[in-house]
């Protein structure tokens, strides 16, 4: 990933309960996308998603977070192939805990 690219992630409750939102900058943070992008793929605001963390390799970006959609604190991941401008329409639970 270019040293000029910046991607940020946070939990945002504008639709109800917290969703994972991201935004990206190609100029070191001087400007960002006009609109942030939702990275979790469940119903907006329906379940609490918290504590996002990002990892990147070139323009491939992954975000992981704690998600309570099953009633338990599960770990989910989603990916972006365009530096965080868009995210996969499907996120993936990656922990092996209760349902």
Tab-separated table of N, CA and C in Angstrom:
chain	number	residue	atom	x	y	z
A	1	UNK	N	0.850	-1.174	0.000
A	1	UNK	CA	0.000	0.000	0.000
A	1	UNK	C	0.889	1.229	0.000
A	2	UNK	N	0.509	2.191	-0.776
A	2	UNK	CA	1.254	3.442	-0.849
A	2	UNK	C	1.280	4.131	0.506
A	3	UNK	N	2.397	4.776	0.800
A	3	UNK	CA	2.507	5.521	2.055
A	3	UNK	C	1.526	6.679	2.083
A	4	UNK	N	0.999	7.071	0.925
A	4	UNK	CA	0.035	8.169	0.873
A	4	UNK	C	-1.386	7.710	1.172
A	5	UNK	N	-1.681	6.416	1.034
A	5	UNK	CA	-3.035	5.920	1.256
A	5	UNK	C	-3.287	5.759	2.749
A	6	UNK	N	-4.436	6.232	3.197
A	6	UNK	CA	-4.856	6.115	4.588
A	6	UNK	C	-6.256	5.512	4.591
A	7	UNK	N	-6.467	4.503	5.432
A	7	UNK	CA	-7.798	3.916	5.595
A	7	UNK	C	-8.119	3.908	7.073
A	8	UNK	N	-9.317	4.340	7.426
A	8	UNK	CA	-9.750	4.367	8.818
A	8	UNK	C	-11.027	3.541	8.959
A	9	UNK	N	-11.245	2.969	10.151
A	9	UNK	CA	-12.440	2.179	10.435
A	9	UNK	C	-12.928	2.515	11.829
A	10	UNK	N	-14.256	2.471	12.024
A	10	UNK	CA	-14.845	2.770	13.318
A	10	UNK	C	-16.212	2.108	13.424
A	11	UNK	N	-16.730	2.028	14.647
A	11	UNK	CA	-18.094	1.560	14.897
A	11	UNK	C	-18.991	2.780	14.954
A	12	UNK	N	-20.083	2.752	14.188
A	12	UNK	CA	-20.945	3.925	14.005
A	12	UNK	C	-22.400	3.520	14.237
A	13	UNK	N	-23.115	4.228	15.113
A	13	UNK	CA	-24.488	3.848	15.443
A	13	UNK	C	-25.551	4.723	14.774
A	14	UNK	N	-25.253	5.352	13.663
A	14	UNK	CA	-26.221	6.243	12.996
A	14	UNK	C	-27.494	5.525	12.549
A	15	UNK	N	-27.424	4.193	12.302
A	15	UNK	CA	-28.594	3.437	11.858
A	15	UNK	C	-29.251	2.646	12.981
A	16	UNK	N	-28.810	2.824	14.213
A	16	UNK	CA	-29.325	2.056	15.350
A	16	UNK	C	-28.151	1.575	16.177
A	17	UNK	N	-27.886	0.267	16.137
A	17	UNK	CA	-26.715	-0.283	16.804
A	17	UNK	C	-25.496	-0.111	15.911
A	18	UNK	N	-24.304	-0.297	16.482
A	18	UNK	CA	-23.059	-0.014	15.771
A	18	UNK	C	-22.812	-0.868	14.545
A	19	UNK	N	-22.496	-0.227	13.436
A	19	UNK	CA	-22.033	-0.865	12.213
A	19	UNK	C	-20.573	-0.482	12.012
A	20	UNK	N	-19.842	-1.285	11.249
A	20	UNK	CA	-18.454	-0.962	10.931
A	20	UNK	C	-18.442	-0.095	9.678
A	21	UNK	N	-17.886	1.087	9.805
A	21	UNK	CA	-17.765	2.041	8.701
A	21	UNK	C	-16.290	2.293	8.431
A	22	UNK	N	-15.965	2.577	7.176
A	22	UNK	CA	-14.595	2.889	6.788
A	22	UNK	C	-14.596	4.092	5.860
A	23	UNK	N	-13.441	4.701	5.727
A	23	UNK	CA	-13.233	5.730	4.722
A	23	UNK	C	-11.766	5.664	4.306
A	24	UNK	N	-11.480	6.137	3.106
A	24	UNK	CA	-10.130	6.025	2.555
A	24	UNK	C	-9.685	7.350	1.959
A	25	UNK	N	-8.382	7.560	2.013
A	25	UNK	CA	-7.752	8.743	1.442
A	25	UNK	C	-6.573	8.295	0.595
A	26	UNK	N	-6.414	8.884	-0.576
A	26	UNK	CA	-5.269	8.569	-1.438
A	26	UNK	C	-4.187	9.633	-1.349
A	27	UNK	N	-4.401	10.662	-0.509
A	27	UNK	CA	-3.443	11.772	-0.422
A	27	UNK	C	-2.975	12.032	1.007
A	28	UNK	N	-2.734	10.936	1.732
A	28	UNK	CA	-2.178	11.054	3.073
A	28	UNK	C	-3.132	11.609	4.111
A	29	UNK	N	-4.426	11.607	3.822
A	29	UNK	CA	-5.415	12.095	4.778
A	29	UNK	C	-5.854	13.524	4.548
A	30	UNK	N	-5.359	14.164	3.499
A	30	UNK	CA	-5.786	15.544	3.207
A	30	UNK	C	-7.251	15.571	2.780
A	31	UNK	N	-7.684	14.566	2.015
A	31	UNK	CA	-9.088	14.427	1.626
A	31	UNK	C	-9.473	12.960	1.749
A	32	UNK	N	-10.765	12.702	1.920
A	32	UNK	CA	-11.304	11.351	2.012
A	32	UNK	C	-12.445	11.200	1.018
A	33	UNK	N	-12.918	9.960	0.830
A	33	UNK	CA	-14.083	9.724	-0.017
A	33	UNK	C	-15.241	10.597	0.470
A	34	UNK	N	-16.106	11.019	-0.440
A	34	UNK	CA	-17.235	11.873	-0.054
A	34	UNK	C	-18.136	11.201	0.971
A	35	UNK	N	-18.324	9.902	0.852
A	35	UNK	CA	-19.151	9.155	1.801
A	35	UNK	C	-18.365	7.985	2.356
A	36	UNK	N	-18.524	7.728	3.665
A	36	UNK	CA	-17.891	6.547	4.230
A	36	UNK	C	-18.638	5.308	3.740
A	37	UNK	N	-18.029	4.143	3.952
A	37	UNK	CA	-18.545	2.892	3.414
A	37	UNK	C	-18.778	1.913	4.556
A	38	UNK	N	-19.920	1.242	4.537
A	38	UNK	CA	-20.236	0.239	5.550
A	38	UNK	C	-19.559	-1.073	5.177
A	39	UNK	N	-18.834	-1.692	6.133
A	39	UNK	CA	-18.086	-2.920	5.852
A	39	UNK	C	-18.772	-4.175	6.379
A	40	UNK	N	-19.628	-4.080	7.411
A	40	UNK	CA	-20.321	-5.277	7.861
A	40	UNK	C	-21.542	-5.492	6.979
A	41	UNK	N	-21.927	-6.768	6.779
A	41	UNK	CA	-22.925	-7.091	5.758
A	41	UNK	C	-24.270	-7.544	6.312
A	42	UNK	N	-24.494	-7.414	7.627
A	42	UNK	CA	-25.820	-7.747	8.136
A	42	UNK	C	-26.742	-6.545	7.923
A	43	UNK	N	-27.953	-6.606	8.438
A	43	UNK	CA	-28.915	-5.514	8.286
A	43	UNK	C	-28.375	-4.269	8.999
A	44	UNK	N	-28.337	-3.115	8.331
A	44	UNK	CA	-27.795	-1.899	8.950
A	44	UNK	C	-28.451	-1.587	10.304
A	45	UNK	N	-27.630	-1.397	11.325
A	45	UNK	CA	-28.102	-0.995	12.638
A	45	UNK	C	-28.814	-2.052	13.441
A	46	UNK	N	-28.877	-3.287	12.943
A	46	UNK	CA	-29.632	-4.335	13.628
A	46	UNK	C	-28.851	-5.010	14.744
A	47	UNK	N	-27.523	-5.070	14.620
A	47	UNK	CA	-26.686	-5.784	15.586
A	47	UNK	C	-25.439	-4.969	15.880
A	48	UNK	N	-24.937	-5.117	17.080
A	48	UNK	CA	-23.757	-4.361	17.491
A	48	UNK	C	-22.486	-4.946	16.878
A	49	UNK	N	-21.728	-4.102	16.185
A	49	UNK	CA	-20.415	-4.454	15.633
A	49	UNK	C	-19.417	-3.467	16.212
A	50	UNK	N	-18.337	-3.988	16.809
A	50	UNK	CA	-17.426	-3.156	17.589
A	50	UNK	C	-15.962	-3.472	17.309
A	51	UNK	N	-15.085	-2.569	17.698
A	51	UNK	CA	-13.639	-2.771	17.758
A	51	UNK	C	-12.999	-3.182	16.425
A	52	UNK	N	-13.200	-2.430	15.350
A	52	UNK	CA	-12.592	-2.805	14.080
A	52	UNK	C	-11.071	-2.649	14.100
A	53	UNK	N	-10.425	-3.476	13.301
A	53	UNK	CA	-8.981	-3.409	13.111
A	53	UNK	C	-8.694	-3.675	11.638
A	54	UNK	N	-7.740	-2.945	11.070
A	54	UNK	CA	-7.442	-3.031	9.641
A	54	UNK	C	-6.074	-3.648	9.376
A	55	UNK	N	-5.954	-4.291	8.213
A	55	UNK	CA	-4.689	-4.805	7.711
A	55	UNK	C	-4.710	-4.591	6.202
A	56	UNK	N	-3.566	-4.248	5.606
A	56	UNK	CA	-3.534	-3.986	4.165
A	56	UNK	C	-2.259	-4.514	3.539
A	57	UNK	N	-2.392	-4.872	2.265
A	57	UNK	CA	-1.261	-5.282	1.436
A	57	UNK	C	-1.531	-4.738	0.037
A	58	UNK	N	-0.844	-3.685	-0.334
A	58	UNK	CA	-1.153	-3.011	-1.599
A	58	UNK	C	-2.543	-2.402	-1.514
A	59	UNK	N	-3.387	-2.693	-2.481
A	59	UNK	CA	-4.766	-2.178	-2.433
A	59	UNK	C	-5.730	-3.187	-1.817
A	60	UNK	N	-5.226	-4.358	-1.406
A	60	UNK	CA	-6.056	-5.340	-0.699
A	60	UNK	C	-6.112	-4.954	0.777
A	61	UNK	N	-7.333	-4.838	1.302
A	61	UNK	CA	-7.529	-4.413	2.688
A	61	UNK	C	-8.497	-5.384	3.354
A	62	UNK	N	-8.244	-5.685	4.627
A	62	UNK	CA	-9.144	-6.516	5.415
A	62	UNK	C	-9.493	-5.754	6.682
A	63	UNK	N	-10.738	-5.895	7.111
A	63	UNK	CA	-11.153	-5.339	8.386
A	63	UNK	C	-11.766	-6.478	9.204
A	64	UNK	N	-11.372	-6.591	10.461
A	64	UNK	CA	-11.954	-7.571	11.387
A	64	UNK	C	-12.608	-6.808	12.528
A	65	UNK	N	-13.619	-7.420	13.150
A	65	UNK	CA	-14.313	-6.760	14.251
A	65	UNK	C	-15.050	-7.795	15.097
A	66	UNK	N	-15.462	-7.364	16.277
A	66	UNK	CA	-16.315	-8.166	17.157
A	66	UNK	C	-17.757	-7.878	16.773
A	67	UNK	N	-18.556	-8.923	16.629
A	67	UNK	CA	-19.926	-8.787	16.138
A	67	UNK	C	-20.871	-9.600	17.017
A	68	UNK	N	-21.991	-9.021	17.402
A	68	UNK	CA	-22.930	-9.680	18.320
A	68	UNK	C	-24.185	-10.203	17.627
A	69	UNK	N	-24.184	-10.351	16.309
A	69	UNK	CA	-25.404	-10.743	15.597
A	69	UNK	C	-25.933	-12.116	16.005
A	70	UNK	N	-25.078	-13.016	16.485
A	70	UNK	CA	-25.530	-14.345	16.910
A	70	UNK	C	-25.947	-14.361	18.379
A	71	UNK	N	-25.769	-13.238	19.068
A	71	UNK	CA	-26.008	-13.208	20.503
A	71	UNK	C	-24.730	-13.432	21.293
A	72	UNK	N	-23.670	-13.800	20.603
A	72	UNK	CA	-22.349	-14.005	21.196
A	72	UNK	C	-21.363	-13.038	20.547
A	73	UNK	N	-20.249	-12.801	21.205
A	73	UNK	CA	-19.207	-11.945	20.643
A	73	UNK	C	-18.363	-12.768	19.670
A	74	UNK	N	-18.710	-12.708	18.386
A	74	UNK	CA	-18.000	-13.427	17.339
A	74	UNK	C	-17.037	-12.491	16.615
A	75	UNK	N	-16.110	-13.063	15.869
A	75	UNK	CA	-15.158	-12.280	15.084
A	75	UNK	C	-15.508	-12.442	13.606
A	76	UNK	N	-15.679	-11.314	12.930
A	76	UNK	CA	-15.993	-11.295	11.499
A	76	UNK	C	-14.900	-10.568	10.736
A	77	UNK	N	-14.791	-10.871	9.433
A	77	UNK	CA	-13.829	-10.212	8.551
A	77	UNK	C	-14.529	-9.860	7.237
A	78	UNK	N	-14.088	-8.777	6.623
A	78	UNK	CA	-14.514	-8.433	5.274
A	78	UNK	C	-13.294	-7.921	4.530
A	79	UNK	N	-13.363	-7.934	3.196
A	79	UNK	CA	-12.209	-7.549	2.390
A	79	UNK	C	-12.582	-6.545	1.312
A	80	UNK	N	-11.567	-5.787	0.915
A	80	UNK	CA	-11.678	-4.809	-0.159
A	80	UNK	C	-10.492	-5.002	-1.091
A	81	UNK	N	-10.740	-4.970	-2.378
A	81	UNK	CA	-9.656	-5.110	-3.360
A	81	UNK	C	-9.291	-3.771	-3.989
A	82	UNK	N	-9.945	-2.686	-3.553
A	82	UNK	CA	-9.699	-1.368	-4.148
A	82	UNK	C	-9.333	-0.318	-3.106
A	83	UNK	N	-8.535	-0.739	-2.128
A	83	UNK	CA	-8.037	0.207	-1.137
A	83	UNK	C	-9.077	0.719	-0.163
A	84	UNK	N	-10.172	-0.008	0.018
A	84	UNK	CA	-11.199	0.385	0.979
A	84	UNK	C	-12.320	1.219	0.399
A	85	UNK	N	-12.335	1.434	-0.919
A	85	UNK	CA	-13.416	2.206	-1.538
A	85	UNK	C	-14.722	1.410	-1.536
A	86	UNK	N	-14.628	0.086	-1.714
A	86	UNK	CA	-15.798	-0.793	-1.640
A	86	UNK	C	-15.392	-2.048	-0.872
A	87	UNK	N	-16.400	-2.737	-0.323
A	87	UNK	CA	-16.170	-3.963	0.451
A	87	UNK	C	-17.013	-5.079	-0.126
A	88	UNK	N	-16.599	-6.311	0.111
A	88	UNK	CA	-17.358	-7.472	-0.334
A	88	UNK	C	-18.776	-7.397	0.223
A	89	UNK	N	-19.748	-7.896	-0.533
A	89	UNK	CA	-21.137	-7.883	-0.080
A	89	UNK	C	-21.410	-8.924	0.997
A	90	UNK	N	-20.450	-9.825	1.204
A	90	UNK	CA	-20.583	-10.892	2.201
A	90	UNK	C	-19.408	-10.814	3.159
A	91	UNK	N	-19.705	-10.742	4.475
A	91	UNK	CA	-18.634	-10.830	5.468
A	91	UNK	C	-18.579	-12.262	5.968
A	92	UNK	N	-17.530	-12.616	6.706
A	92	UNK	CA	-17.293	-13.991	7.099
A	92	UNK	C	-16.976	-14.075	8.583
A	93	UNK	N	-17.705	-14.946	9.277
A	93	UNK	CA	-17.383	-15.237	10.677
A	93	UNK	C	-16.160	-16.129	10.711
A	94	UNK	N	-15.143	-15.767	11.497
A	94	UNK	CA	-13.897	-16.536	11.487
A	94	UNK	C	-13.559	-17.193	12.815
A	95	UNK	N	-14.340	-16.959	13.877
A	95	UNK	CA	-14.039	-17.612	15.152
A	95	UNK	C	-14.759	-18.961	15.219
A	96	UNK	N	-14.424	-19.757	16.183
A	96	UNK	CA	-15.008	-21.097	16.340
A	96	UNK	C	-15.800	-21.226	17.636
A	97	UNK	N	-16.339	-20.122	18.153
A	97	UNK	CA	-17.089	-20.135	19.403
A	97	UNK	C	-18.500	-20.679	19.232
A	98	UNK	N	-19.368	-20.435	20.220
A	98	UNK	CA	-20.774	-20.859	20.127
A	98	UNK	C	-21.439	-20.275	18.878
A	99	UNK	N	-22.608	-20.789	18.521
A	99	UNK	CA	-23.278	-20.425	17.259
A	99	UNK	C	-23.137	-18.969	16.977
